[in-house]
PDB file of C-alpha atoms in Angstrom:
ATOM      1  CA  MET A   1      -8.052  50.307 -15.088  1.00  0.00           C
ATOM      2  CA  LYS A   2      -4.979  48.868 -13.366  1.00  0.00           C
ATOM      3  CA  LEU A   3      -4.015  50.061  -9.887  1.00  0.00           C
ATOM      4  CA  THR A   4      -0.384  49.874  -8.899  1.00  0.00           C
ATOM      5  CA  VAL A   5       0.496  50.099  -5.249  1.00  0.00           C
ATOM      6  CA  SER A   6       3.788  51.959  -5.308  1.00  0.00           C
ATOM      7  CA  ARG A   7       5.362  50.473  -2.220  1.00  0.00           C
ATOM      8  CA  SER A   8       5.276  47.170  -0.421  1.00  0.00           C
ATOM      9  CA  ILE A   9       2.056  46.221   1.229  1.00  0.00           C
ATOM     10  CA  SER A  10       2.431  47.227   4.845  1.00  0.00           C
ATOM     11  CA  GLY A  11      -1.124  47.252   6.093  1.00  0.00           C
ATOM     12  CA  LEU A  12      -2.409  43.694   6.124  1.00  0.00           C
ATOM     13  CA  ILE A  13      -5.571  42.565   7.736  1.00  0.00           C
ATOM     14  CA  LEU A  14      -5.992  38.826   7.713  1.00  0.00           C
ATOM     15  CA  VAL A  15      -9.296  37.248   8.556  1.00  0.00           C
ATOM     16  CA  ALA A  16      -9.236  33.488   8.384  1.00  0.00           C
ATOM     17  CA  THR A  17     -12.519  31.642   8.657  1.00  0.00           C
ATOM     18  CA  ALA A  18     -14.225  34.481  10.501  1.00  0.00           C
ATOM     19  CA  LEU A  19     -17.491  36.291  10.058  1.00  0.00           C
ATOM     20  CA  LEU A  20     -16.744  39.068   7.623  1.00  0.00           C
ATOM     21  CA  SER A  21     -19.805  41.138   8.397  1.00  0.00           C
ATOM     22  CA  GLY A  22     -17.981  42.902  11.211  1.00  0.00           C
ATOM     23  CA  MET A  23     -15.054  43.766   8.934  1.00  0.00           C
ATOM     24  CA  PHE A  24     -17.018  45.556   6.246  1.00  0.00           C
ATOM     25  CA  MET A  25     -18.069  49.165   6.417  1.00  0.00           C
ATOM     26  CA  LYS A  26     -21.686  49.197   7.505  1.00  0.00           C
ATOM     27  CA  ILE A  27     -22.716  52.226   5.491  1.00  0.00           C
ATOM     28  CA  GLN A  28     -25.912  51.798   3.546  1.00  0.00           C
ATOM     29  CA  PRO A  29     -25.730  53.176  -0.014  1.00  0.00           C
ATOM     30  CA  ALA A  30     -27.797  56.349  -0.431  1.00  0.00           C
ATOM     31  CA  ALA A  31     -29.766  54.861  -3.323  1.00  0.00           C
ATOM     32  CA  ALA A  32     -30.760  51.728  -1.383  1.00  0.00           C
ATOM     33  CA  LYS A  33     -34.146  51.891   0.336  1.00  0.00           C
ATOM     34  CA  GLU A  34     -34.040  48.537   2.105  1.00  0.00           C
ATOM     35  CA  LYS A  35     -31.263  46.712   3.866  1.00  0.00           C
ATOM     36  CA  SER A  36     -30.423  43.235   2.622  1.00  0.00           C
ATOM     37  CA  PRO A  37     -29.547  40.688   5.274  1.00  0.00           C
ATOM     38  CA  PHE A  38     -26.390  38.716   4.633  1.00  0.00           C
ATOM     39  CA  ARG A  39     -24.031  36.251   6.210  1.00  0.00           C
ATOM     40  CA  ALA A  40     -20.463  35.707   5.031  1.00  0.00           C
ATOM     41  CA  ALA A  41     -17.540  33.608   6.256  1.00  0.00           C
ATOM     42  CA  GLY A  42     -14.163  33.137   4.637  1.00  0.00           C
ATOM     43  CA  LEU A  43     -10.790  34.718   4.010  1.00  0.00           C
ATOM     44  CA  TYR A  44     -10.191  38.470   3.555  1.00  0.00           C
ATOM     45  CA  VAL A  45      -6.784  39.761   2.457  1.00  0.00           C
ATOM     46  CA  GLU A  46      -6.018  43.392   1.741  1.00  0.00           C
ATOM     47  CA  GLY A  47      -3.262  45.946   1.544  1.00  0.00           C
ATOM     48  CA  CYS A  48      -2.953  49.650   0.952  1.00  0.00           C
ATOM     49  CA  THR A  49      -0.486  52.482   0.593  1.00  0.00           C
ATOM     50  CA  CYS A  50      -1.242  54.046   3.982  1.00  0.00           C
ATOM     51  CA  SER A  51       1.071  53.895   6.949  1.00  0.00           C
ATOM     52  CA  LEU A  52      -0.004  51.644   9.775  1.00  0.00           C
ATOM     53  CA  PRO A  53      -2.678  51.560  10.886  1.00  0.00           C
ATOM     54  CA  CYS A  54      -4.732  52.387   7.811  1.00  0.00           C
ATOM     55  CA  PRO A  55      -7.142  55.156   8.863  1.00  0.00           C
ATOM     56  CA  CYS A  56      -9.769  53.916   6.382  1.00  0.00           C
ATOM     57  CA  GLU A  57     -10.337  50.848   8.553  1.00  0.00           C
ATOM     58  CA  LEU A  58     -10.343  52.757  11.836  1.00  0.00           C
ATOM     59  CA  THR A  59     -11.686  56.273  11.434  1.00  0.00           C
ATOM     60  CA  GLY A  60     -12.965  56.632   7.892  1.00  0.00           C
ATOM     61  CA  LEU A  61     -11.851  57.130   4.339  1.00  0.00           C
ATOM     62  CA  GLU A  62      -8.452  58.783   3.956  1.00  0.00           C
ATOM     63  CA  LYS A  63      -7.418  60.881   0.952  1.00  0.00           C
ATOM     64  CA  GLY A  64      -4.563  59.343  -0.992  1.00  0.00           C
ATOM     65  CA  CYS A  65      -5.132  55.769   0.166  1.00  0.00           C
ATOM     66  CA  GLN A  66      -4.919  53.235  -2.652  1.00  0.00           C
ATOM     67  CA  GLY A  67      -6.106  49.769  -1.766  1.00  0.00           C
ATOM     68  CA  VAL A  68      -6.432  46.288  -3.159  1.00  0.00           C
ATOM     69  CA  GLY A  69      -7.942  43.197  -1.632  1.00  0.00           C
ATOM     70  CA  ALA A  70      -9.687  39.895  -2.123  1.00  0.00           C
ATOM     71  CA  ILE A  71     -12.300  37.782  -0.395  1.00  0.00           C
ATOM     72  CA  SER A  72     -12.755  34.039  -0.733  1.00  0.00           C
ATOM     73  CA  LEU A  73     -16.102  33.061   0.759  1.00  0.00           C
ATOM     74  CA  LYS A  74     -16.415  29.588   2.228  1.00  0.00           C
ATOM     75  CA  GLY A  75     -20.026  30.129   3.221  1.00  0.00           C
ATOM     76  CA  GLY A  76     -22.788  32.618   3.652  1.00  0.00           C
ATOM     77  CA  ASP A  77     -25.672  34.049   1.695  1.00  0.00           C
ATOM     78  CA  PHE A  78     -27.032  37.311   0.318  1.00  0.00           C
ATOM     79  CA  ASN A  79     -30.694  37.847  -0.553  1.00  0.00           C
ATOM     80  CA  GLY A  80     -31.285  34.161   0.097  1.00  0.00           C
ATOM     81  CA  VAL A  81     -28.646  32.982  -2.405  1.00  0.00           C
ATOM     82  CA  SER A  82     -25.593  31.007  -1.284  1.00  0.00           C
ATOM     83  CA  LEU A  83     -22.257  32.803  -1.637  1.00  0.00           C
ATOM     84  CA  ALA A  84     -20.185  29.661  -0.923  1.00  0.00           C
ATOM     85  CA  GLY A  85     -17.227  29.440  -3.287  1.00  0.00           C
ATOM     86  CA  THR A  86     -17.530  33.071  -4.412  1.00  0.00           C
ATOM     87  CA  LYS A  87     -14.399  35.204  -4.755  1.00  0.00           C
ATOM     88  CA  ILE A  88     -14.369  38.996  -4.929  1.00  0.00           C
ATOM     89  CA  ALA A  89     -11.365  41.212  -5.611  1.00  0.00           C
ATOM     90  CA  TYR A  90     -11.281  44.983  -5.498  1.00  0.00           C
ATOM     91  CA  ALA A  91      -8.971  47.856  -6.306  1.00  0.00           C
ATOM     92  CA  GLY A  92      -9.694  51.457  -5.564  1.00  0.00           C
ATOM     93  CA  VAL A  93      -9.081  54.828  -4.071  1.00  0.00           C
ATOM     94  CA  PRO A  94     -11.468  55.082  -1.104  1.00  0.00           C
ATOM     95  CA  GLY A  95     -13.887  57.959  -1.430  1.00  0.00           C
ATOM     96  CA  GLU A  96     -13.281  58.193  -5.177  1.00  0.00           C
ATOM     97  CA  TRP A  97     -13.674  54.912  -7.087  1.00  0.00           C
ATOM     98  CA  VAL A  98     -13.653  51.151  -6.754  1.00  0.00           C
ATOM     99  CA  ASN A  99     -13.388  48.360  -9.322  1.00  0.00           C
ATOM    100  CA  LEU A 100     -14.888  44.972  -8.478  1.00  0.00           C
ATOM    101  CA  TYR A 101     -14.064  41.575  -9.897  1.00  0.00           C
ATOM    102  CA  ILE A 102     -16.267  38.590  -9.141  1.00  0.00           C
ATOM    103  CA  GLU A 103     -15.818  34.852  -9.607  1.00  0.00           C
ATOM    104  CA  VAL A 104     -18.665  32.453  -8.832  1.00  0.00           C
ATOM    105  CA  PRO A 105     -18.664  28.657  -9.009  1.00  0.00           C
ATOM    106  CA  LYS A 106     -22.291  28.512 -10.247  1.00  0.00           C
ATOM    107  CA  PRO A 107     -24.047  30.846 -12.699  1.00  0.00           C
ATOM    108  CA  GLU A 108     -27.065  31.170 -10.395  1.00  0.00           C
ATOM    109  CA  GLN A 109     -24.812  32.934  -7.818  1.00  0.00           C
ATOM    110  CA  ARG A 110     -23.659  35.689 -10.197  1.00  0.00           C
ATOM    111  CA  ASP A 111     -26.367  38.298  -9.533  1.00  0.00           C
ATOM    112  CA  ALA A 112     -26.321  37.861  -5.734  1.00  0.00           C
ATOM    113  CA  ALA A 113     -22.501  37.940  -5.579  1.00  0.00           C
ATOM    114  CA  THR A 114     -22.373  41.075  -7.728  1.00  0.00           C
ATOM    115  CA  ALA A 115     -25.059  42.786  -5.635  1.00  0.00           C
ATOM    116  CA  PHE A 116     -23.226  41.784  -2.436  1.00  0.00           C
ATOM    117  CA  ALA A 117     -19.916  43.186  -3.742  1.00  0.00           C
ATOM    118  CA  LYS A 118     -21.519  46.454  -4.844  1.00  0.00           C
ATOM    119  CA  ALA A 119     -23.321  46.900  -1.512  1.00  0.00           C
ATOM    120  CA  ASN A 120     -20.205  46.012   0.469  1.00  0.00           C
ATOM    121  CA  TYR A 121     -17.972  48.529  -1.313  1.00  0.00           C
ATOM    122  CA  ALA A 122     -20.588  51.252  -1.971  1.00  0.00           C
ATOM    123  CA  ALA A 123     -18.994  53.600   0.561  1.00  0.00           C
ATOM    124  CA  TRP A 124     -15.642  53.433  -1.259  1.00  0.00           C
ATOM    125  CA  GLY A 125     -16.844  55.638  -4.101  1.00  0.00           C
ATOM    126  CA  LYS A 126     -18.132  55.313  -7.627  1.00  0.00           C
ATOM    127  CA  ASN A 127     -18.218  51.726  -8.830  1.00  0.00           C
ATOM    128  CA  GLU A 128     -16.463  51.980 -12.186  1.00  0.00           C
ATOM    129  CA  ILE A 129     -16.237  48.257 -12.957  1.00  0.00           C
ATOM    130  CA  ALA A 130     -18.116  45.203 -11.664  1.00  0.00           C
ATOM    131  CA  ARG A 131     -17.359  42.238 -13.870  1.00  0.00           C
ATOM    132  CA  GLU A 132     -16.542  38.574 -13.878  1.00  0.00           C
ATOM    133  CA  ALA A 133     -12.895  37.608 -13.640  1.00  0.00           C
ATOM    134  CA  ARG A 134     -10.702  34.687 -12.642  1.00  0.00           C
ATOM    135  CA  ILE A 135      -9.393  35.287  -9.106  1.00  0.00           C
ATOM    136  CA  ASN A 136      -6.562  33.274  -7.545  1.00  0.00           C
ATOM    137  CA  ILE A 137      -5.715  33.559  -3.862  1.00  0.00           C
ATOM    138  CA  LYS A 138      -2.789  31.465  -2.630  1.00  0.00           C
ATOM    139  CA  GLY A 139      -0.929  31.401   0.647  1.00  0.00           C
ATOM    140  CA  ALA A 140      -1.324  31.214   4.396  1.00  0.00           C
ATOM    141  CA  SER A 141      -0.214  32.861   7.628  1.00  0.00           C
ATOM    142  CA  GLY A 142      -0.277  36.367   6.208  1.00  0.00           C
ATOM    143  CA  ARG A 143       1.780  35.617   3.088  1.00  0.00           C
ATOM    144  CA  PHE A 144      -0.607  35.710   0.175  1.00  0.00           C
ATOM    145  CA  THR A 145      -0.438  36.191  -3.566  1.00  0.00           C
ATOM    146  CA  VAL A 146      -3.593  37.383  -5.298  1.00  0.00           C
ATOM    147  CA  ASP A 147      -4.060  37.790  -9.021  1.00  0.00           C
ATOM    148  CA  VAL A 148      -7.007  38.716 -11.176  1.00  0.00           C
ATOM    149  CA  ASP A 149      -7.094  37.275 -14.699  1.00  0.00           C
ATOM    150  CA  GLY A 150      -3.592  35.871 -14.336  1.00  0.00           C
ATOM    151  CA  GLY A 151      -2.150  39.242 -13.291  1.00  0.00           C
ATOM    152  CA  LYS A 152      -3.421  41.078 -16.368  1.00  0.00           C
ATOM    153  CA  VAL A 153      -5.836  43.129 -14.243  1.00  0.00           C
ATOM    154  CA  MET A 154      -4.207  43.044 -10.826  1.00  0.00           C
ATOM    155  CA  GLU A 155      -1.621  41.199  -8.784  1.00  0.00           C
ATOM    156  CA  PHE A 156      -0.426  41.783  -5.249  1.00  0.00           C
ATOM    157  CA  LYS A 157       1.506  40.002  -2.532  1.00  0.00           C
ATOM    158  CA  THR A 158       1.219  40.434   1.204  1.00  0.00           C
ATOM    159  CA  GLU A 159       3.560  39.855   4.068  1.00  0.00           C
ATOM    160  CA  PRO A 160       2.274  39.440   7.595  1.00  0.00           C
ATOM    161  CA  LEU A 161       2.231  42.246  10.101  1.00  0.00           C
ATOM    162  CA  LEU A 162       3.737  40.511  13.112  1.00  0.00           C
ATOM    163  CA  GLY A 163       2.381  40.908  16.612  1.00  0.00           C
ATOM    164  CA  GLY A 164       4.248  41.766  19.801  1.00  0.00           C
ATOM    165  CA  ASP A 165       6.073  38.427  19.899  1.00  0.00           C
ATOM    166  CA  GLY A 166       7.679  39.163  16.513  1.00  0.00           C
ATOM    167  CA  LYS A 167       6.552  35.769  15.206  1.00  0.00           C
ATOM    168  CA  THR A 168       2.760  35.572  15.059  1.00  0.00           C
ATOM    169  CA  PRO A 169       0.781  37.447  12.360  1.00  0.00           C
ATOM    170  CA  VAL A 170      -1.831  39.871  13.650  1.00  0.00           C
ATOM    171  CA  THR A 171      -5.307  38.480  13.004  1.00  0.00           C
ATOM    172  CA  ILE A 172      -8.715  39.973  13.488  1.00  0.00           C
TER     173      ILE A 172
END
């Protein structure tokens, strides 16, 4: 399934070398009986079709929001397995469905990275796809290009949301 964001990405949240645990929705999936401790640090880039600010990030899932994003983990672990070097991309309609794409540098990281991605995006809706894919994230300072499988699955570009000085990208 290919998601097309019909207008330019206006809602960008850039997290550079920060702990991502505070950025993710902390809703435990209904089917899960135990919480899994995790630690994650890296880059998180996303965009959606909402007007600023995206209500999904602030007050909860918003009908009609279509979002895409990618994570490049520089460090961290899930269920005792290192997530360093893992990349995760997602596309979805919050509250309805989410597709996950995972790239790991080592085969022994695959199960933990997939479980981490599914747990992280469980609140977004039904997970329709969770599969391996080649994920490229290029850029800096709020200007990123992300593609999954060379753009065959997904491609998006971001532009920075500038702060009050009109020059510096907003970072969290």
